[in-house]
């Protein structure tokens, strides 16, 4: 049996990064805290629970599309690549691809250290032939393959429609960084949630069991714990709705009364009904998304959707450098 290889590279953001970004976001109008801070250990656990709610269709449908087309994906991409997954915290969807792609190594990158470490260990145990080089990093800032990883043609995997959590210009910048990471002739396999009727979208972000609400509110619990803040959890409410004009779900935390909160020694006054914007989740038509990808330096190779047209999986490729 092959010797198991698992390496862990820790570039986790420091408490100072959290403080600087949260304070800057609370000083802004409208107030905004980036969604990457949802993912402490509890936030990662709650996100996994969201994906199991009946209303949150993207995970289930994407898995269905990946399973249906895994053989074709492997045929198009080939074997022996270095497979990189920015945000691959739970290493769940990649399992569908591993046997077909037989990569020379797998590099999951995630901001949530313990979650990544456990998932990387599990995937390495399940696929003993696979070299795993896990990198704990805020991939929106640092997206580098660890130098210990082997050299090979590169394939990036970015499932879950996490691209929707960037505003469109930032999405183009991120995709351009991925294009650079994979290099000439490199692939990107990416899941993108499609535009659809408002009722379905609103329900997906307002599940009846309240898991999405708990996920959103957990951000305040985290800030209380890590930045010595005094948010009263009883005075904030989860709010999520589809903003059709902008093609995005917006998530907010709404103050139920006029109140002052202290965060890292600074006071913030909130009016009743005022919100902290915590997440955007953009939805794209197929052509619309391919337009973004093209601006970032990728060309479309293939796209697959489910029969109901809820979710898309795109295979993109950067041009080979010609002679
Ligand atoms: C991670 N990301 C793609 C999820 C989304 O749908 O935007 C995060 C999420 N927020 C609420 N529910 C799920």
XYZ file of C-alpha atoms and ligand atoms in Angstrom:
336
model
C 0.000 0.000 0.000
C 1.168 3.555 -0.752
C 2.576 5.583 2.160
C -0.072 8.108 3.280
C 1.040 11.706 2.740
C -0.690 14.564 4.484
C 0.862 17.962 5.121
C -0.651 20.974 6.824
C 0.347 24.579 6.082
C -0.955 27.208 8.484
C -1.418 30.756 7.157
C -4.534 31.340 9.267
C -5.573 35.018 9.599
C -4.658 36.506 12.981
C -7.098 38.037 15.557
C -5.736 41.417 14.380
C -7.037 40.711 10.831
C -10.509 39.967 12.267
C -10.477 43.113 14.441
C -9.301 45.406 11.636
C -11.884 44.163 9.114
C -14.803 44.054 11.573
C -14.105 47.546 12.926
C -13.707 48.988 9.406
C -16.977 47.297 8.367
C -18.904 48.629 11.388
C -17.644 52.187 10.796
C -18.962 52.103 7.196
C -22.510 53.037 6.095
C -24.252 50.771 5.317
C -22.403 48.566 7.791
C -20.833 45.471 6.292
C -18.868 42.506 7.673
C -17.435 40.112 5.040
C -18.969 36.615 4.998
C -15.594 34.875 5.385
C -15.866 35.603 9.132
C -18.883 33.279 9.427
C -16.539 30.307 9.402
C -15.271 29.709 12.925
C -15.706 26.079 14.078
C -19.396 26.608 14.940
C -20.043 28.569 11.729
C -18.532 25.767 9.641
C -20.673 23.235 11.494
C -23.792 25.361 10.931
C -22.966 25.793 7.253
C -22.769 22.011 6.858
C -26.171 21.814 8.620
C -27.616 24.394 6.167
C -26.633 22.148 3.264
C -28.799 19.384 4.783
C -31.950 21.543 5.124
C -34.744 20.732 2.643
C -34.861 24.350 1.408
C -31.143 24.770 0.582
C -31.097 23.039 -2.831
C -27.626 24.154 -4.177
C -25.541 21.469 -2.432
C -27.840 18.562 -3.283
C -28.333 19.641 -6.876
C -24.641 20.335 -7.469
C -23.742 16.872 -6.122
C -26.295 15.378 -8.531
C -24.778 17.273 -11.503
C -21.214 16.304 -10.513
C -22.161 12.625 -10.116
C -23.950 12.583 -13.463
C -20.942 14.048 -15.306
C -17.911 12.858 -13.286
C -16.782 10.484 -16.058
C -16.982 13.189 -18.717
C -15.150 15.660 -16.446
C -12.339 13.118 -15.969
C -12.205 12.462 -19.727
C -11.887 16.175 -20.512
C -9.397 17.023 -17.738
C -7.278 13.840 -17.754
C -5.384 12.243 -14.849
C -2.248 13.250 -12.909
C -3.081 16.919 -12.278
C -2.467 18.900 -9.125
C -6.011 19.455 -7.851
C -6.455 22.681 -5.846
C -9.660 23.507 -3.973
C -9.886 27.044 -2.527
C -12.501 26.934 0.247
C -12.471 23.131 0.297
C -13.126 23.057 4.040
C -15.152 19.873 4.199
C -13.567 18.096 1.186
C -17.033 16.621 0.477
C -17.726 17.179 -3.222
C -14.195 16.426 -4.346
C -14.709 12.759 -3.399
C -16.909 12.364 -6.472
C -14.010 13.413 -8.710
C -10.993 11.773 -7.088
C -11.169 8.253 -8.576
C -11.709 9.609 -12.110
C -9.124 12.399 -11.925
C -6.482 10.425 -9.962
C -4.627 13.705 -9.221
C -0.910 13.686 -8.336
C -1.920 15.602 -5.172
C -4.896 17.414 -3.651
C -4.542 20.883 -2.083
C -7.632 21.959 -0.085
C -7.409 25.573 1.178
C -9.694 26.962 3.862
C -9.920 29.693 6.486
C -11.419 27.345 9.126
C -8.406 25.540 10.616
C -9.893 22.661 12.633
C -12.587 21.965 10.073
C -9.962 21.768 7.298
C -7.591 19.629 9.322
C -10.257 17.036 10.214
C -11.605 16.923 6.659
C -8.106 16.612 5.142
C -7.320 13.717 7.486
C -10.553 11.990 6.567
C -10.020 12.327 2.836
C -6.414 11.095 3.154
C -7.620 8.043 5.116
C -10.364 7.289 2.592
C -8.072 7.618 -0.462
C -4.743 6.174 0.770
C -3.085 6.683 -2.641
C -3.756 10.451 -2.490
C -1.154 13.029 -1.425
C -2.904 15.799 0.535
C -1.308 19.213 1.186
C -3.890 21.199 3.193
C -3.359 24.974 3.441
C -5.153 26.996 6.118
C -5.449 30.420 4.498
C -7.856 33.234 3.689
C -7.793 32.370 -0.016
C -9.417 35.716 -0.874
C -6.049 37.246 0.099
C -3.431 34.504 -0.276
C -3.903 31.738 -2.843
C -0.580 29.933 -3.183
C 0.122 26.262 -3.635
C 2.458 25.089 -0.815
C 5.985 24.624 -2.173
C 6.034 21.042 -0.902
C 3.236 20.083 -3.357
C 4.316 18.194 -6.479
C 4.499 19.825 -9.900
C 1.816 18.920 -12.432
C -0.782 20.453 -14.720
C -3.183 22.305 -12.462
C -6.929 21.999 -12.015
C -8.855 24.249 -9.628
C -12.167 23.119 -8.156
C -14.449 25.813 -6.726
C -17.862 24.280 -6.017
C -20.846 25.445 -3.995
C -21.416 28.724 -5.851
C -18.979 30.411 -3.463
C -18.140 32.655 -6.425
C -21.570 34.212 -5.742
C -20.245 35.584 -2.445
C -18.017 38.035 -4.373
C -19.422 41.157 -6.058
C -19.065 40.766 -9.859
C -15.864 42.893 -10.218
C -14.286 41.012 -7.280
C -15.444 37.725 -8.851
C -13.524 38.645 -12.025
C -10.429 39.479 -9.941
C -10.732 36.188 -8.047
C -11.180 34.190 -11.271
C -8.155 35.991 -12.760
C -6.125 34.932 -9.681
C -7.314 31.335 -10.233
C -6.321 31.611 -13.927
C -2.848 32.636 -12.795
C -2.739 29.809 -10.237
C -3.604 27.113 -12.819
C -1.387 28.638 -15.547
C -1.639 28.183 -19.322
C -3.883 25.277 -20.333
C -5.091 24.886 -16.719
C -8.695 24.057 -15.827
C -11.280 25.440 -13.452
C -14.341 23.371 -12.515
C -16.775 25.716 -10.799
C -20.321 25.462 -9.435
C -22.590 28.462 -10.022
C -26.126 28.893 -8.715
C -28.562 29.977 -11.443
C -31.100 32.817 -11.398
C -34.588 31.526 -10.639
C -37.923 32.480 -9.060
C -37.782 34.589 -5.937
C -39.838 32.198 -3.755
C -37.347 29.354 -4.182
C -34.377 31.632 -3.465
C -35.962 33.310 -0.448
C -36.854 29.902 1.039
C -33.280 28.590 0.576
C -31.938 31.380 2.827
C -34.815 31.311 5.349
C -35.091 27.628 6.244
C -37.962 26.737 8.554
C -35.674 25.126 11.166
C -33.765 28.408 11.566
C -30.322 26.991 10.745
C -29.446 29.878 8.391
C -30.579 32.346 11.060
C -28.310 30.641 13.619
C -25.426 30.719 11.097
C -25.888 34.470 10.537
C -26.259 35.268 14.272
C -23.216 33.133 15.135
C -21.115 35.921 13.590
C -22.087 38.137 16.566
C -21.283 35.345 19.045
C -17.879 35.015 17.425
C -17.230 38.774 17.578
C -18.311 38.826 21.252
C -15.886 36.019 22.058
C -12.901 36.995 19.920
C -13.103 40.809 20.068
C -14.536 41.280 23.552
C -17.768 42.744 22.130
C -21.157 42.932 23.902
C -23.725 42.226 21.168
C -26.996 41.161 22.850
C -28.079 38.224 20.676
C -31.719 38.772 21.700
C -31.690 42.223 20.058
C -30.685 41.089 16.540
C -32.602 39.253 13.835
C -31.640 37.315 10.713
C -32.921 38.839 7.463
C -32.403 37.363 3.973
C -34.143 38.229 0.675
C -33.594 38.158 -3.074
C -32.682 41.567 -4.511
C -33.863 40.936 -8.063
C -32.481 44.171 -9.527
C -28.966 43.178 -8.441
C -29.436 39.414 -8.972
C -28.363 38.542 -5.452
C -29.553 37.205 -2.120
C -28.684 39.673 0.628
C -28.223 38.554 4.225
C -28.352 41.093 7.030
C -28.449 41.205 10.816
C -31.125 43.695 11.852
C -31.110 45.580 15.135
C -34.555 45.203 16.743
C -34.119 48.394 18.836
C -31.938 51.500 19.215
C -28.804 50.292 20.975
C -25.105 50.894 21.489
C -22.632 48.028 21.186
C -18.979 48.004 22.220
C -16.538 46.158 19.968
C -12.805 46.006 20.752
C -13.138 49.117 22.932
C -15.070 51.176 20.348
C -18.775 52.164 20.629
C -21.242 51.746 17.766
C -24.770 53.219 17.916
C -27.440 51.374 15.923
C -30.927 52.739 15.135
C -33.923 50.400 15.463
C -34.164 48.456 12.176
C -30.616 49.334 11.090
C -28.744 46.387 9.622
C -25.268 44.961 9.306
C -24.971 43.518 5.809
C -23.254 40.140 6.210
C -23.434 38.399 2.825
C -24.329 38.686 -0.849
C -24.943 35.559 -2.861
C -25.087 36.434 -6.564
C -26.995 34.216 -8.978
C -25.992 34.079 -12.663
C -27.381 33.025 -16.030
C -25.048 30.703 -17.958
C -23.988 33.313 -20.554
C -23.694 35.971 -17.888
C -21.255 33.828 -15.882
C -19.261 32.807 -18.960
C -18.907 36.541 -19.702
C -17.282 37.074 -16.266
C -15.011 34.060 -16.753
C -13.919 35.305 -20.178
C -12.995 38.697 -18.711
C -10.812 36.824 -16.198
C -8.900 34.949 -18.925
C -10.832 31.656 -19.087
C -12.612 30.134 -22.070
C -15.715 27.929 -21.658
C -15.088 24.199 -22.277
C -18.392 22.688 -21.102
C -21.362 23.417 -18.852
C -23.811 21.051 -17.192
C -27.062 21.747 -15.310
C -29.742 19.680 -13.561
C -33.028 18.955 -15.358
C -34.844 21.764 -13.480
C -32.225 24.381 -14.378
C -31.462 25.232 -10.741
C -27.660 24.968 -10.710
C -24.779 24.958 -13.214
C -21.297 23.413 -13.211
C -18.858 25.023 -15.664
C -15.586 23.610 -16.940
C -13.320 26.512 -17.964
C -9.789 26.541 -19.337
C -7.045 29.113 -19.810
C -5.472 29.276 -23.296
C -2.356 27.172 -23.934
C 0.621 29.366 -24.736
C 1.089 28.978 -28.483
C 4.488 28.616 -30.201
C -20.875 29.445 0.884
N -21.915 30.147 0.144
C -21.856 29.802 -1.296
C -23.261 30.010 0.696
C -24.278 30.774 -0.186
O -25.289 30.168 -0.550
O -24.026 31.934 -0.517
C -23.314 30.550 2.106
C -24.686 30.569 2.693
N -25.223 31.580 3.287
C -26.425 31.277 3.700
N -26.699 30.048 3.318
C -25.609 29.558 2.711
